[in-house]
Short mmCIF file of C-alpha atoms (C1' of nucleotides) and ligand atoms in Angstrom, two decimals:
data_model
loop_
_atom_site.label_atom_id
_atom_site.label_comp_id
_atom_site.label_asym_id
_atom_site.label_seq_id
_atom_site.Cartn_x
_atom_site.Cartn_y
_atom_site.Cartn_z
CA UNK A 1 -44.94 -0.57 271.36
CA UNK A 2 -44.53 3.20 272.12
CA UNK A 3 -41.70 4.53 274.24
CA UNK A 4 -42.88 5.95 277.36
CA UNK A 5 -42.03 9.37 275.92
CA UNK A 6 -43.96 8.62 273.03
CA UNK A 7 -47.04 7.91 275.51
CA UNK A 8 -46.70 11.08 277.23
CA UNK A 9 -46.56 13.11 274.23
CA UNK A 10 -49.98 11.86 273.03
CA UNK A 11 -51.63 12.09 276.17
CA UNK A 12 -50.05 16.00 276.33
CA UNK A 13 -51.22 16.92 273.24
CA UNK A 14 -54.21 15.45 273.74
CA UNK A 15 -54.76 17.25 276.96
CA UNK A 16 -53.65 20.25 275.39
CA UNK A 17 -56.39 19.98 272.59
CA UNK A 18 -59.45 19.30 275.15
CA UNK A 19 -59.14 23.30 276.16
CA UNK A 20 -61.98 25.04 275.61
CA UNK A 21 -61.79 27.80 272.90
CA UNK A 22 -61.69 30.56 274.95
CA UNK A 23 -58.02 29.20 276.88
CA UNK A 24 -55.85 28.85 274.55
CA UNK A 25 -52.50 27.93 276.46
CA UNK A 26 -51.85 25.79 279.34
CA UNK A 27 -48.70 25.51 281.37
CA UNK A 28 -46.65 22.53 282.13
CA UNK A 29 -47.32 22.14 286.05
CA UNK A 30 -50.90 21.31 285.02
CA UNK A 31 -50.46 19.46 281.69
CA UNK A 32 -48.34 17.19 283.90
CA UNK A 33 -50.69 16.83 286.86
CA UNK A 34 -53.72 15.84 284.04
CA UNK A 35 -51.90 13.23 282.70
CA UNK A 36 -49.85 12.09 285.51
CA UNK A 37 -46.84 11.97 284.11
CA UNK A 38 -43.20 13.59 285.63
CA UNK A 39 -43.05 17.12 285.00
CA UNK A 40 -39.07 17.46 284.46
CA UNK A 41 -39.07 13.99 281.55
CA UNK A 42 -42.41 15.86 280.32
CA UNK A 43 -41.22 19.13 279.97
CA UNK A 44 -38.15 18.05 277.59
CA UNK A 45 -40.85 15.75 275.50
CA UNK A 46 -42.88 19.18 275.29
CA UNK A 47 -39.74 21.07 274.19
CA UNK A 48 -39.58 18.39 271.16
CA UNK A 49 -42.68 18.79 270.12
CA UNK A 50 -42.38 22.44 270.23
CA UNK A 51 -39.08 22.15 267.80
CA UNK A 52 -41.54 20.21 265.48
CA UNK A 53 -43.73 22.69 265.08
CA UNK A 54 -46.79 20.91 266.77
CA UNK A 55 -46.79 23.28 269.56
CA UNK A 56 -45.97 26.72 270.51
CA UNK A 57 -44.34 27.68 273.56
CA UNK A 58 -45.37 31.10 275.70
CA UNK A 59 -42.89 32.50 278.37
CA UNK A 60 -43.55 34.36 281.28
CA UNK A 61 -46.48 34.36 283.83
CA UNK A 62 -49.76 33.10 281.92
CA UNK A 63 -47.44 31.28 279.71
CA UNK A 64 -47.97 27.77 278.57
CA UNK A 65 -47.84 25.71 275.79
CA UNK A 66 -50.73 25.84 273.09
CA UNK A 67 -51.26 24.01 269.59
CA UNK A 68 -49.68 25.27 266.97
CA UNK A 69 -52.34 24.41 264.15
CA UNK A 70 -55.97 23.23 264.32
CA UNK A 71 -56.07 19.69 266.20
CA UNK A 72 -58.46 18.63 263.40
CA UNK A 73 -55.31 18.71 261.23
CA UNK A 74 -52.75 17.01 263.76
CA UNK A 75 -52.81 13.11 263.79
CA UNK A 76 -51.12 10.97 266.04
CA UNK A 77 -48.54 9.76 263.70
CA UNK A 78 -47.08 12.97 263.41
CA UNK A 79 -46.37 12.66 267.39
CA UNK A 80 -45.36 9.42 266.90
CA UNK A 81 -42.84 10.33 264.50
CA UNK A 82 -41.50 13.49 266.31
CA UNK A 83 -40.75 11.55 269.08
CA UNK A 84 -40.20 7.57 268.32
CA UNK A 85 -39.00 8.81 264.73
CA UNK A 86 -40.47 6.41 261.83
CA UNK A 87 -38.83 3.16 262.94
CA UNK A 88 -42.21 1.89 263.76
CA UNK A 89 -43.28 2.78 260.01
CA UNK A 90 -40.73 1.31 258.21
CA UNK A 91 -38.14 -0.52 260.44
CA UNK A 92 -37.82 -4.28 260.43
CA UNK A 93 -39.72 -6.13 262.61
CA UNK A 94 -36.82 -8.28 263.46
CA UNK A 95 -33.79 -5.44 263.52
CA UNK A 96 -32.30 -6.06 259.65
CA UNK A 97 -31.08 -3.03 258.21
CA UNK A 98 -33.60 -2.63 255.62
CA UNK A 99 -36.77 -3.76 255.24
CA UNK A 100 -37.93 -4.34 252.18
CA UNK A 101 -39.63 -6.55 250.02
CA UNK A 102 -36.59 -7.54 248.06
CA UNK A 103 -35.03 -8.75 251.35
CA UNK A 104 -37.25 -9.89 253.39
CA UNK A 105 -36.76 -10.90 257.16
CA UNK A 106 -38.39 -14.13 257.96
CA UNK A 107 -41.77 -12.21 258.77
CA UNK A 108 -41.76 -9.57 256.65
CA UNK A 109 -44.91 -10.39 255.14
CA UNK A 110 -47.01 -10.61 258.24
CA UNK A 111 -45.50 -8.04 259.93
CA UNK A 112 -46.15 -5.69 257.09
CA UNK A 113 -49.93 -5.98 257.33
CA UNK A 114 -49.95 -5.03 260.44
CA UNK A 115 -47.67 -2.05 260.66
CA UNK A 116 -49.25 -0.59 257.26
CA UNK A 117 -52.29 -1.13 259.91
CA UNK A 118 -50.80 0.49 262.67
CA UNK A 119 -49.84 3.27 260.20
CA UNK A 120 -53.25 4.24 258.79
CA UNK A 121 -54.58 4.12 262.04
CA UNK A 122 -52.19 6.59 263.44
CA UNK A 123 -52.01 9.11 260.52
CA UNK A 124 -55.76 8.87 260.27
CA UNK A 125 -56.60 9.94 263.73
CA UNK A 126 -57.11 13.01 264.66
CA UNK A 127 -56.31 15.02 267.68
CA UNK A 128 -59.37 16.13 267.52
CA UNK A 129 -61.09 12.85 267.48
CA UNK A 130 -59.34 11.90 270.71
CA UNK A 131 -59.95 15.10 272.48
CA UNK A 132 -63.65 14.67 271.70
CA UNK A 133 -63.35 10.53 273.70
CA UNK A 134 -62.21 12.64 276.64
CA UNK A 135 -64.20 15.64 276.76
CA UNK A 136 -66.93 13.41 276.49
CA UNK A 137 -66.11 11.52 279.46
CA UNK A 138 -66.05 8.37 277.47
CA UNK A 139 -61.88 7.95 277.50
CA UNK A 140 -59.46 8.90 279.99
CA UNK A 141 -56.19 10.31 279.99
CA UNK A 142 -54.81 8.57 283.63
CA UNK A 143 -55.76 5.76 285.61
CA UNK B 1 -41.86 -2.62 268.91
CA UNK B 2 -40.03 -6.10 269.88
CA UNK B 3 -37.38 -5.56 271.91
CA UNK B 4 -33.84 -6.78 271.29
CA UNK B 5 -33.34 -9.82 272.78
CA UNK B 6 -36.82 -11.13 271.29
CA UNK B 7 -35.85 -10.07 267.80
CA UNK B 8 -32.62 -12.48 268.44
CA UNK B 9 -34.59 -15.14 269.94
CA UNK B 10 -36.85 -15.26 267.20
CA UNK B 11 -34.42 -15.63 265.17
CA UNK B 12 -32.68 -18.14 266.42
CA UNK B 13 -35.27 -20.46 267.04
CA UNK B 14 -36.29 -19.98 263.15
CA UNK B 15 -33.27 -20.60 262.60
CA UNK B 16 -33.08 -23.55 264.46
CA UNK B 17 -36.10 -24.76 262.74
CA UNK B 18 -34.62 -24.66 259.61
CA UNK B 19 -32.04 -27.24 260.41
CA UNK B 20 -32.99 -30.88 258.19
CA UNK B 21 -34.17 -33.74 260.04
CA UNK B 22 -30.83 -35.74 260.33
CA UNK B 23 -29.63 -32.87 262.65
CA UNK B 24 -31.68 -32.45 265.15
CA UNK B 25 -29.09 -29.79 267.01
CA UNK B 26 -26.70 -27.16 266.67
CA UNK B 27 -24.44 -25.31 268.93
CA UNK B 28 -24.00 -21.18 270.02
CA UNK B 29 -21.60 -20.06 267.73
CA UNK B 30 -23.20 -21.26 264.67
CA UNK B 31 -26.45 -19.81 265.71
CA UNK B 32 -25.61 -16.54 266.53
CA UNK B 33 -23.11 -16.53 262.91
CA UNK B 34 -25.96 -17.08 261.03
CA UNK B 35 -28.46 -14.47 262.77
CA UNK B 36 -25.75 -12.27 262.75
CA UNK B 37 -25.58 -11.50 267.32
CA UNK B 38 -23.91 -11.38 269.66
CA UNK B 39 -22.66 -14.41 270.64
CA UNK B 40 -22.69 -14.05 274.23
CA UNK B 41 -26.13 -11.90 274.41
CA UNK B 42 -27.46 -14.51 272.84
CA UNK B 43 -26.22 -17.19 275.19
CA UNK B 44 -28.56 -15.66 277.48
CA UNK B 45 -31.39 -15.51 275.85
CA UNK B 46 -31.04 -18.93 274.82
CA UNK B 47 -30.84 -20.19 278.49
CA UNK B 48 -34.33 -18.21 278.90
CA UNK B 49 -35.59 -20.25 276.14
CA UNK B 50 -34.71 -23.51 277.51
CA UNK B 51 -35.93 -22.26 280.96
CA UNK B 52 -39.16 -21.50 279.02
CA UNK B 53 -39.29 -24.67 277.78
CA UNK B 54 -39.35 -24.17 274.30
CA UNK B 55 -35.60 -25.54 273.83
CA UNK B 56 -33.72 -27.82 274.84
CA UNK B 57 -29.42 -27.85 275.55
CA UNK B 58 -27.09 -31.06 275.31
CA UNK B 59 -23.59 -30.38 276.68
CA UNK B 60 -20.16 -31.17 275.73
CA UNK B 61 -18.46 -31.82 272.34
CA UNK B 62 -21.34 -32.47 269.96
CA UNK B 63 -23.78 -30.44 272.07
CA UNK B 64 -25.74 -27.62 271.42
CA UNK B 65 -29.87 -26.40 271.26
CA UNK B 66 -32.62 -28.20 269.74
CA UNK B 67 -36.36 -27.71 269.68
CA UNK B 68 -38.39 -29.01 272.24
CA UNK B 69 -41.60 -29.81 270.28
CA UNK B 70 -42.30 -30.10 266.46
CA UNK B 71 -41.76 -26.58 264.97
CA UNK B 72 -45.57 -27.15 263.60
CA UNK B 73 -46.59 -26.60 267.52
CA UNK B 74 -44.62 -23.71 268.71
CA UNK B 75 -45.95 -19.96 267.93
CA UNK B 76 -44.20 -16.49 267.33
CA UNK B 77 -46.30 -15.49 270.53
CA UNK B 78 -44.81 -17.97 272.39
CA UNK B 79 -41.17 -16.46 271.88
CA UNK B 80 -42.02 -13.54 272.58
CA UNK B 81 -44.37 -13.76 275.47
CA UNK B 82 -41.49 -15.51 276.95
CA UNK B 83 -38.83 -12.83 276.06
CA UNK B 84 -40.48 -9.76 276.20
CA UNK B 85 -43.34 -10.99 278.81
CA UNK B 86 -47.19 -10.08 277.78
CA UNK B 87 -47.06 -6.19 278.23
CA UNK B 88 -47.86 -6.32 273.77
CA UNK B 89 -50.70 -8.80 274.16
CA UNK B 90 -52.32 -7.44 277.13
CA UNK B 91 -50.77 -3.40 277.89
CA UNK B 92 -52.52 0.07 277.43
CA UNK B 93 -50.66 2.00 274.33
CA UNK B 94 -50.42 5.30 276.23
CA UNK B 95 -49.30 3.96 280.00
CA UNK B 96 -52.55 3.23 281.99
CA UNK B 97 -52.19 0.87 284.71
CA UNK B 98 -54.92 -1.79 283.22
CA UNK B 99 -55.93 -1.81 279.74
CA UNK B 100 -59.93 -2.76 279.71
CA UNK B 101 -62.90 -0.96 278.20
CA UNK B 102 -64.87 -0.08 281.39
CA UNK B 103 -61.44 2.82 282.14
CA UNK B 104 -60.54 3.22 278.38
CA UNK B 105 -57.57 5.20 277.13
CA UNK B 106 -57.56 8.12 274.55
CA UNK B 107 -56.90 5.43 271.69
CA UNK B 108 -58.44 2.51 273.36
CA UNK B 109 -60.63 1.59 270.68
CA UNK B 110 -58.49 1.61 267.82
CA UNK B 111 -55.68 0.72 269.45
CA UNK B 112 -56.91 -2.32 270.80
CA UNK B 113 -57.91 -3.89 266.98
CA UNK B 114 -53.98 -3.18 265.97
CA UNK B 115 -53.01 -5.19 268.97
CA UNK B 116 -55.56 -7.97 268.79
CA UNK B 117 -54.49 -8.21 264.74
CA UNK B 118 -50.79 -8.24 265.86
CA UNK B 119 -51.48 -11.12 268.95
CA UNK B 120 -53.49 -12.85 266.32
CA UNK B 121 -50.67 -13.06 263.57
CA UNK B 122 -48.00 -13.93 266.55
CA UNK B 123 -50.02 -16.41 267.80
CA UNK B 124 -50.98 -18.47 264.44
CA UNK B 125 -47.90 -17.88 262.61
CA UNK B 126 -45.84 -21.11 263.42
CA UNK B 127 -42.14 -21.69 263.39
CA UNK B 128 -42.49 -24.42 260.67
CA UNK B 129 -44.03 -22.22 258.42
CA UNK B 130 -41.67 -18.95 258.94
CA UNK B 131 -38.52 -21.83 258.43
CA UNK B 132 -39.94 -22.88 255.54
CA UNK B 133 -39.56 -19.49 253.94
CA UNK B 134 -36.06 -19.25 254.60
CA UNK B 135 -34.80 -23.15 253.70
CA UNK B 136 -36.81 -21.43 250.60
CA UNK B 137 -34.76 -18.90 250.00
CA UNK B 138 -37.89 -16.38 250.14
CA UNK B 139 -36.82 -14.87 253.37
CA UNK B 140 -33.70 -13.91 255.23
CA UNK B 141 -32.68 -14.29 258.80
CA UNK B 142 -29.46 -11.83 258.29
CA UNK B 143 -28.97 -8.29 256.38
"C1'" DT C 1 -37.52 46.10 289.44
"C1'" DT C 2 -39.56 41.92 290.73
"C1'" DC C 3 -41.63 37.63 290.12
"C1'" DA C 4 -43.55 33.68 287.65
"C1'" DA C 5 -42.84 30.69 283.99
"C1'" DA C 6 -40.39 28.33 280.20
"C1'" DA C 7 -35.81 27.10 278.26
"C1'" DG C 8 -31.57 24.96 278.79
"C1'" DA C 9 -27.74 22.56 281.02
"C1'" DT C 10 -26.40 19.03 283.72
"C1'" DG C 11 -26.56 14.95 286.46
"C1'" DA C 12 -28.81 10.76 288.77
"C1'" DT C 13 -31.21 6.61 288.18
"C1'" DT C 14 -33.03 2.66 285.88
"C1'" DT C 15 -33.40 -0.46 282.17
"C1'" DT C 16 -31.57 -2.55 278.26
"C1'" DC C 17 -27.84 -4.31 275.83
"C1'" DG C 18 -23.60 -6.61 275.61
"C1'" DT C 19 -18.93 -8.64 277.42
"C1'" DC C 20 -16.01 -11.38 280.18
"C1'" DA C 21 -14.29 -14.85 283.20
"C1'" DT C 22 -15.16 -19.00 285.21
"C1'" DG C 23 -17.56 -23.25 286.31
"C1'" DA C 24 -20.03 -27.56 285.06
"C1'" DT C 25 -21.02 -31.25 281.98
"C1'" DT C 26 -19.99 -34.76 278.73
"C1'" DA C 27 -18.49 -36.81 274.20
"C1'" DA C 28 -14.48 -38.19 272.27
"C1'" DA C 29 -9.60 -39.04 272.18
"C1'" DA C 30 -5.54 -41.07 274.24
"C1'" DT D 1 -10.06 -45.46 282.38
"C1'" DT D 2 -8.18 -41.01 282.19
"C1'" DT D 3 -7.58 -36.89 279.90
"C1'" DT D 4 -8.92 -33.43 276.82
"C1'" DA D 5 -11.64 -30.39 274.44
"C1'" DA D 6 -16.10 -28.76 273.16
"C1'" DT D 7 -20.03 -27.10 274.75
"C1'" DC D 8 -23.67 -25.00 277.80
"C1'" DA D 9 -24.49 -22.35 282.49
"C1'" DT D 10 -23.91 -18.53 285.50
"C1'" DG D 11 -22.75 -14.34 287.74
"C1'" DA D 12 -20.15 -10.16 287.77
"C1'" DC D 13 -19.21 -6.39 285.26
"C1'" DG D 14 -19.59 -2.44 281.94
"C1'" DA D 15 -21.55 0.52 278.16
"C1'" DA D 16 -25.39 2.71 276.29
"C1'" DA D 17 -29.87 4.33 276.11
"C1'" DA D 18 -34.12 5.66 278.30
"C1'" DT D 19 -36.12 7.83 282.03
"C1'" DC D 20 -36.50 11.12 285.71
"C1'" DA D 21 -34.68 15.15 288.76
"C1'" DT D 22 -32.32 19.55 289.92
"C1'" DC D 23 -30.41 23.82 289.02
"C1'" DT D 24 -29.47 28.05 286.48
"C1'" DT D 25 -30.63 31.30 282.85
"C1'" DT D 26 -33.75 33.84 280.14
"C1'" DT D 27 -38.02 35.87 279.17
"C1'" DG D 28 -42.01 38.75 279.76
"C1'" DA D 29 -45.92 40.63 282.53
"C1'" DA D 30 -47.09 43.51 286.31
S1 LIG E 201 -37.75 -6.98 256.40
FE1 LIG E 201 -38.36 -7.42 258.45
S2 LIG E 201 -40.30 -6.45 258.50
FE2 LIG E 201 -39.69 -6.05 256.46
S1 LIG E 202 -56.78 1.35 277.83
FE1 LIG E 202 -55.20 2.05 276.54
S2 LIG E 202 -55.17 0.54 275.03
FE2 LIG E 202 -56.78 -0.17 276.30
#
DNA sequence: TTCAAAAGATGATTTTCGTCATGATTAAAA
DNA sequence: TTTTAATCATGACGAAAATCATCTTTTGAA
């Protein structure tokens, strides 16, 4: 479904948005160790996400990475899409060139309902939403 | 979100499903002309298939693959479970070792009604009906 | 200056995707 | 029957992408 890069980015950001208010930036050692995830493959996801605008990066000692806008205003989709790109949104479910409805693969139809699904989901959910599953001790960002 | 080699086998069994009763098989070349693949990728995938079960090969001059059962019987999920294994049906979206609601995720909850809408189309959406929209002309198996 | 931390470059490893050469089987032709 | 040609079967190989690791450079705080 998502790319292992893709996975890591939402559990990052995720991680990143359960701070508290008062810690603002976290560095990449920890994000890393929270979400078990290689440090080196997670750092260049992080750089991505920081040349999309959905984070900000901080050098030197008490650097770190912090969000770059409220998390209540951050969905998933939009990590989705900086990392996977939109081919989950409007690729074809069975690799032709186009999809569309004028030309439709052999499950177009089907397929549609559920990535329009998969869509709304993602661009209606909130970082903020998430963060709140895992503060809460309800979700859980590792095995 | 299918990978590949189940995108081609998909195809090519619709395809083969499409084929009218007097001809009951057809052979490599034409299948992978008329999905538009690699010929010899496909090959391969094809042997999985008949591995799996779900086809069945006749060699020499007039040889080729035909359907096992009745096109009415055999699933989308089917293809791809035995492609691209059960990681979609069954898999966490963001990398956790076992997907179950007693150690959920950060997207558990709606994740998990996107996947069980997606295994529910797969496996109710038979290759008899998805042939019948291309011998139709509805639906098409090549850009 | 000195040190910690992120950025950036580069390379290794693994998986996926695809090709090629060759063998095995069998219907059809001679 | 014997040969031929069409077809599937298989394993080795290679290219490309995804994934993961290491090293150097740059930055900024103390
Ligand atoms: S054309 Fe294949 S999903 Fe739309
Ligand atoms: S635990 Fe992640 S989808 Fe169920």
């Amino acid at each position: 479904m998502f790319s292992k890069a893709c996975k890591y980015a939402i559990n990052a950001m995720t991680y990143i948005a359960t701070l508290p208010k008062e810690r603002d930036r976290v560095g990449l050692k920890e994000i890393s160790k929270e979400i078990n995830s290689p440090e080196a493959f997670t750092a260049k996801i992080l750089q991505v996400l920081v040349k999309d605008h959905l984070l900000t990066s901080i050098k030197g000692p008490n650097g770190g990475f912090m969000m770059r806008g409220k998390s209540e205003e951050i969905f998933l989709g939009q990590i989705v899409e900086a990392i996977d790109g939109d081919v989950l949104f409007t690729g074809c479910a069975l690799g032709l060139e186009h999809c569309n409805g004028h030309h439709p693969c052999a499950v177009h139809h089907k397929f549609k309902a559920i990535r329009d699904h998969l869509a709304g989901m993602l661009m209606t959910t909130s970082l903020k939403e998430v963060a709140f599953g895992i503060n809460n001790g309800t979700n859980f960002l590792r095995s």
